[in-house]
Coordinates of N, CA and C in Angstrom, one line a residue:
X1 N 0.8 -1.2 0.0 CA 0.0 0.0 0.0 C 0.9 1.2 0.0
X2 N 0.5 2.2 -0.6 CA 1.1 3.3 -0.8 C 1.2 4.5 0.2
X3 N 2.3 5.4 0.9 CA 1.5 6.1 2.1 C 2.8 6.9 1.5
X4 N 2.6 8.1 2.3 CA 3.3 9.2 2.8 C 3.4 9.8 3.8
X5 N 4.8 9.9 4.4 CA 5.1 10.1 5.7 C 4.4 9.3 6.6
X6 N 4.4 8.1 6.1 CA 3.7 7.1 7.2 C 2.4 6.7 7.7
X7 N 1.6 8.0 6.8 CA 0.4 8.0 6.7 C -0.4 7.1 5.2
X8 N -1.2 6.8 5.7 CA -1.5 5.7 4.6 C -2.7 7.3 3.9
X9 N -2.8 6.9 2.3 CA -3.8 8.2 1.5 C -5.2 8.2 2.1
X10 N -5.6 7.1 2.8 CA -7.3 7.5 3.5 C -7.0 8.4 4.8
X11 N -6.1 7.9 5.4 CA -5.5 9.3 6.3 C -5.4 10.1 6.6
X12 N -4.4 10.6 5.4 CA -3.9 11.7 4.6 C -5.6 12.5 4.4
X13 N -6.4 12.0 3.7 CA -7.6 12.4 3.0 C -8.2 12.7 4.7
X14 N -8.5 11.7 5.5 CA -9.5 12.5 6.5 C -8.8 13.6 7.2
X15 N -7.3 13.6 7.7 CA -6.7 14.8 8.2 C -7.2 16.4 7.2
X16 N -6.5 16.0 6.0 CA -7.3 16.9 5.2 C -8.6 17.6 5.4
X17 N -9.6 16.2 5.2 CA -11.3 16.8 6.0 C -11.3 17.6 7.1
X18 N -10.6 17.2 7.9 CA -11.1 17.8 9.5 C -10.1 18.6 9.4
X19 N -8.5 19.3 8.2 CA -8.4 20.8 8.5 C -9.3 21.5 7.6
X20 N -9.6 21.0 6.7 CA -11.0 22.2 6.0 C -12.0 22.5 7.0
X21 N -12.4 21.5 7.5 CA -13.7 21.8 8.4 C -13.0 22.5 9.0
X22 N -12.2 22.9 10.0 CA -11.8 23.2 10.9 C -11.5 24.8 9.9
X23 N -11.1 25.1 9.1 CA -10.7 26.3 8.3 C -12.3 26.7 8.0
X24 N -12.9 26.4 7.4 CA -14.3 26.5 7.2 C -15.0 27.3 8.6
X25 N -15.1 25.9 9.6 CA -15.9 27.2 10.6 C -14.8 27.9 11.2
X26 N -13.8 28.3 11.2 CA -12.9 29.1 11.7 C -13.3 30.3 10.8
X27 N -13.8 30.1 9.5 CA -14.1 31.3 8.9 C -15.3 31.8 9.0
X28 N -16.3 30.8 9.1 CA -17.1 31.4 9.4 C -18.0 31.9 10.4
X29 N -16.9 31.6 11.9 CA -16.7 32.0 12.8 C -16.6 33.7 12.9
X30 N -15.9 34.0 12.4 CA -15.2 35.0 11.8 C -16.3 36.0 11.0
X31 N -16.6 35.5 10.2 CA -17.6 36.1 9.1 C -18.7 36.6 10.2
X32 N -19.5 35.9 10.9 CA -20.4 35.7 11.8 C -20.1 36.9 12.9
X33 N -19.3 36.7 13.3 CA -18.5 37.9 14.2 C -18.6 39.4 13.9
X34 N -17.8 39.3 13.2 CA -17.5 40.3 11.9 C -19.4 41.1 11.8
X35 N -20.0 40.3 11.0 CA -21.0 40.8 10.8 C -22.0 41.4 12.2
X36 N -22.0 40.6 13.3 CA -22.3 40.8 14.6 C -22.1 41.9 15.0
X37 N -20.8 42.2 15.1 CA -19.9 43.6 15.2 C -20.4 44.6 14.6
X38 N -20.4 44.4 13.1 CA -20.9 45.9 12.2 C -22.0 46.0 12.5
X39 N -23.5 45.0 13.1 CA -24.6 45.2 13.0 C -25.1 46.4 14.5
X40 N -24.2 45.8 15.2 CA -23.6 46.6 16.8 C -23.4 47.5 16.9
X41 N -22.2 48.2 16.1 CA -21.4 49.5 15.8 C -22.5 50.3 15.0
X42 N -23.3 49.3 13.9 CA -24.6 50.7 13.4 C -25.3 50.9 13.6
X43 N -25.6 50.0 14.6 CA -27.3 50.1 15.7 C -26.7 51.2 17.1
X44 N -25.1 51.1 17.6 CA -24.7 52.0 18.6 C -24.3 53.2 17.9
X45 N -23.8 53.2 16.4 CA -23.6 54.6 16.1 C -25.1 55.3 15.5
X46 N -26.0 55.3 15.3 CA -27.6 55.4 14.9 C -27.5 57.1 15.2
X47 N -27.9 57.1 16.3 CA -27.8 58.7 16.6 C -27.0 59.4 16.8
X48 N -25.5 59.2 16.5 CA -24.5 59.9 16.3 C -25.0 60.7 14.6
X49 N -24.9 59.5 14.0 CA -25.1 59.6 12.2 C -26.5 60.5 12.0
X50 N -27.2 60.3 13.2 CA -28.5 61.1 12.8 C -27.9 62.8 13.3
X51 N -27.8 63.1 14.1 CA -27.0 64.1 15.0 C -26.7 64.6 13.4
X52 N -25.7 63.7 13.3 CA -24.5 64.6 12.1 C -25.2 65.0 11.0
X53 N -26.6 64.0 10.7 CA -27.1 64.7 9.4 C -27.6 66.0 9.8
X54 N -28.4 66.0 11.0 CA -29.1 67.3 11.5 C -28.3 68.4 11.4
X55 N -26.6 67.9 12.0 CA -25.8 69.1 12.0 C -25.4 69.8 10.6
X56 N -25.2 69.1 9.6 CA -25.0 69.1 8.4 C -26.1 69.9 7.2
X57 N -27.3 69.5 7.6 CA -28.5 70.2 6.9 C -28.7 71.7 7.8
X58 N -28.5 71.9 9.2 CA -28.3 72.9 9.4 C -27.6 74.1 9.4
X59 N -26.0 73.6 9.0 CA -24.8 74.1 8.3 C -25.2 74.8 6.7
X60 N -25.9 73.8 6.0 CA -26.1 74.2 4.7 C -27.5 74.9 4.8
X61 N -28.5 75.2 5.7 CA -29.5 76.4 5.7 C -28.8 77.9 6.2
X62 N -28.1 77.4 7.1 CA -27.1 78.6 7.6 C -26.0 79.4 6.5
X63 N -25.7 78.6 5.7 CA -24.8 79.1 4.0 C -25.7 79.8 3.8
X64 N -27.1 78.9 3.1 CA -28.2 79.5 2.6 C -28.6 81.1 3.5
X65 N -28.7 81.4 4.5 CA -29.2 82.6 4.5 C -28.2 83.4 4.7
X66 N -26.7 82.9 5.0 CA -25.4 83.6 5.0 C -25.4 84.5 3.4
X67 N -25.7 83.8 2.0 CA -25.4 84.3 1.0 C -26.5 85.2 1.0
X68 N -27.8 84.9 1.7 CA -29.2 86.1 1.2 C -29.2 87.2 1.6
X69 N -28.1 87.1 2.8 CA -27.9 88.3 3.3 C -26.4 88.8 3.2
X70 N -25.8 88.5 2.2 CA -24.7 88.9 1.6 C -25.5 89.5 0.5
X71 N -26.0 88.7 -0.5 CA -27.0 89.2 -1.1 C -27.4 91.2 -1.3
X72 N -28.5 90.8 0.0 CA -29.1 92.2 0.7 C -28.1 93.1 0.4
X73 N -26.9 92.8 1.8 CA -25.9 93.4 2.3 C -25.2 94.2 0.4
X74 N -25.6 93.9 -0.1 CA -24.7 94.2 -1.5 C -25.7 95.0 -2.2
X75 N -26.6 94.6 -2.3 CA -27.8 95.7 -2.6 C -28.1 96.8 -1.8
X76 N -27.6 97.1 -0.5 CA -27.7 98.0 0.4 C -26.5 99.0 -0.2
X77 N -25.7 98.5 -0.2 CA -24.4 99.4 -0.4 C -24.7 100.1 -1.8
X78 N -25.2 99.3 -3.2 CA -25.7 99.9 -4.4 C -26.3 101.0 -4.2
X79 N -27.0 101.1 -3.2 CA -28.2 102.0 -3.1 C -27.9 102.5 -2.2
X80 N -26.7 102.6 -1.4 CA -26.2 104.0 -0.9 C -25.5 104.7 -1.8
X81 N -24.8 103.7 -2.0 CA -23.7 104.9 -3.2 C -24.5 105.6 -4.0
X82 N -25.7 105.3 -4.5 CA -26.6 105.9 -5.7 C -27.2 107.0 -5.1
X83 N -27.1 106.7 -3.5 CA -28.0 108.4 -2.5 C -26.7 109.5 -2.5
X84 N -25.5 108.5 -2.4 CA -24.2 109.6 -2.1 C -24.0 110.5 -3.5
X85 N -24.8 109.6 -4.4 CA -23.8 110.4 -6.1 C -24.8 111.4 -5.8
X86 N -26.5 111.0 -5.5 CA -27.7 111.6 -5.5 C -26.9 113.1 -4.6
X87 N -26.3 113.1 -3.2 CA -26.3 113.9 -2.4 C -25.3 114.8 -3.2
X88 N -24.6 114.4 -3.6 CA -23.2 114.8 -4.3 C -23.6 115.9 -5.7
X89 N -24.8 115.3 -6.2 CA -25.2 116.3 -7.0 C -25.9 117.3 -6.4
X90 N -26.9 116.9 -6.0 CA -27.8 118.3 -5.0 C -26.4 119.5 -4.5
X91 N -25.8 118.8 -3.4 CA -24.7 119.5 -3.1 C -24.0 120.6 -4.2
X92 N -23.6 120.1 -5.5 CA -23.3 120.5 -6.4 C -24.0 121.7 -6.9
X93 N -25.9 121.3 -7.1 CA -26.9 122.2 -8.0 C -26.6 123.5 -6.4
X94 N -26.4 122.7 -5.1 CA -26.9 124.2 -4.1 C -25.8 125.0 -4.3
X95 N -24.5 124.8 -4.3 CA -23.2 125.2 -4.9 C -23.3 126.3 -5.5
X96 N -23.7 126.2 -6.9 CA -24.1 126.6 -8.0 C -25.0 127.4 -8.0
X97 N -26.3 127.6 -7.3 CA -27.3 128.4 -7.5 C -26.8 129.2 -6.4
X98 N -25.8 129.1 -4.9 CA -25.6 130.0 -4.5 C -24.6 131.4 -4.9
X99 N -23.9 130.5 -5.8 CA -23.3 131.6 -6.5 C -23.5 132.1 -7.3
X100 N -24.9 132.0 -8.4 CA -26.1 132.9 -8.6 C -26.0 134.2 -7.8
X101 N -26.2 133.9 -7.0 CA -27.2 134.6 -6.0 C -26.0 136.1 -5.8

């Protein structure tokens, strides 16, 4: 009969079986775990992730009225400078008709 290392090949063959099985549930030992763990960490991080969306959508309404009133702020200024040219002329016409006088 034929063997190696003194092991005869039916041997050989069940050692084989019982390290696969043994690699098998070792993996999916593992897998099982693994998945256990992630299902844990997203069920305990839940309202962190909610928090951050809240924080997040709040950040981007707060842009939002940061620019509307950049916006404003920019149309305010237009429309002073247009009173100062305004003032600047009057100033000018009273100038002028006082030296009329």
């Amino acid at each position: 009969m034929h063997s190696l290392l003194g092991y005869s090949w039916a041997e050989i063959a069940s050692i084989l079986a019982v390290i696969s099985v043994l690699f098998s549930g070792t993996y999916w030992l593992i897998r099982h775990g693994a998945k256990v763990l992630n299902n844990a960490i997203t069920a305990g991080t839940y309202p962190l992730r909610q928090q951050s969306q809240e924080l997040t959508n709040t950040i981007k309404r707060l842009n939002k009225n940061f620019e509307e009133e950049h916006e404003k702020l920019q149309r305010l200024e237009q429309e002073v400078e247009q009173h100062d040219k305004a003032i600047i002329l009057h100033e000018e016409k009273i100038k002028r008709l006082e030296e009329r006088k």
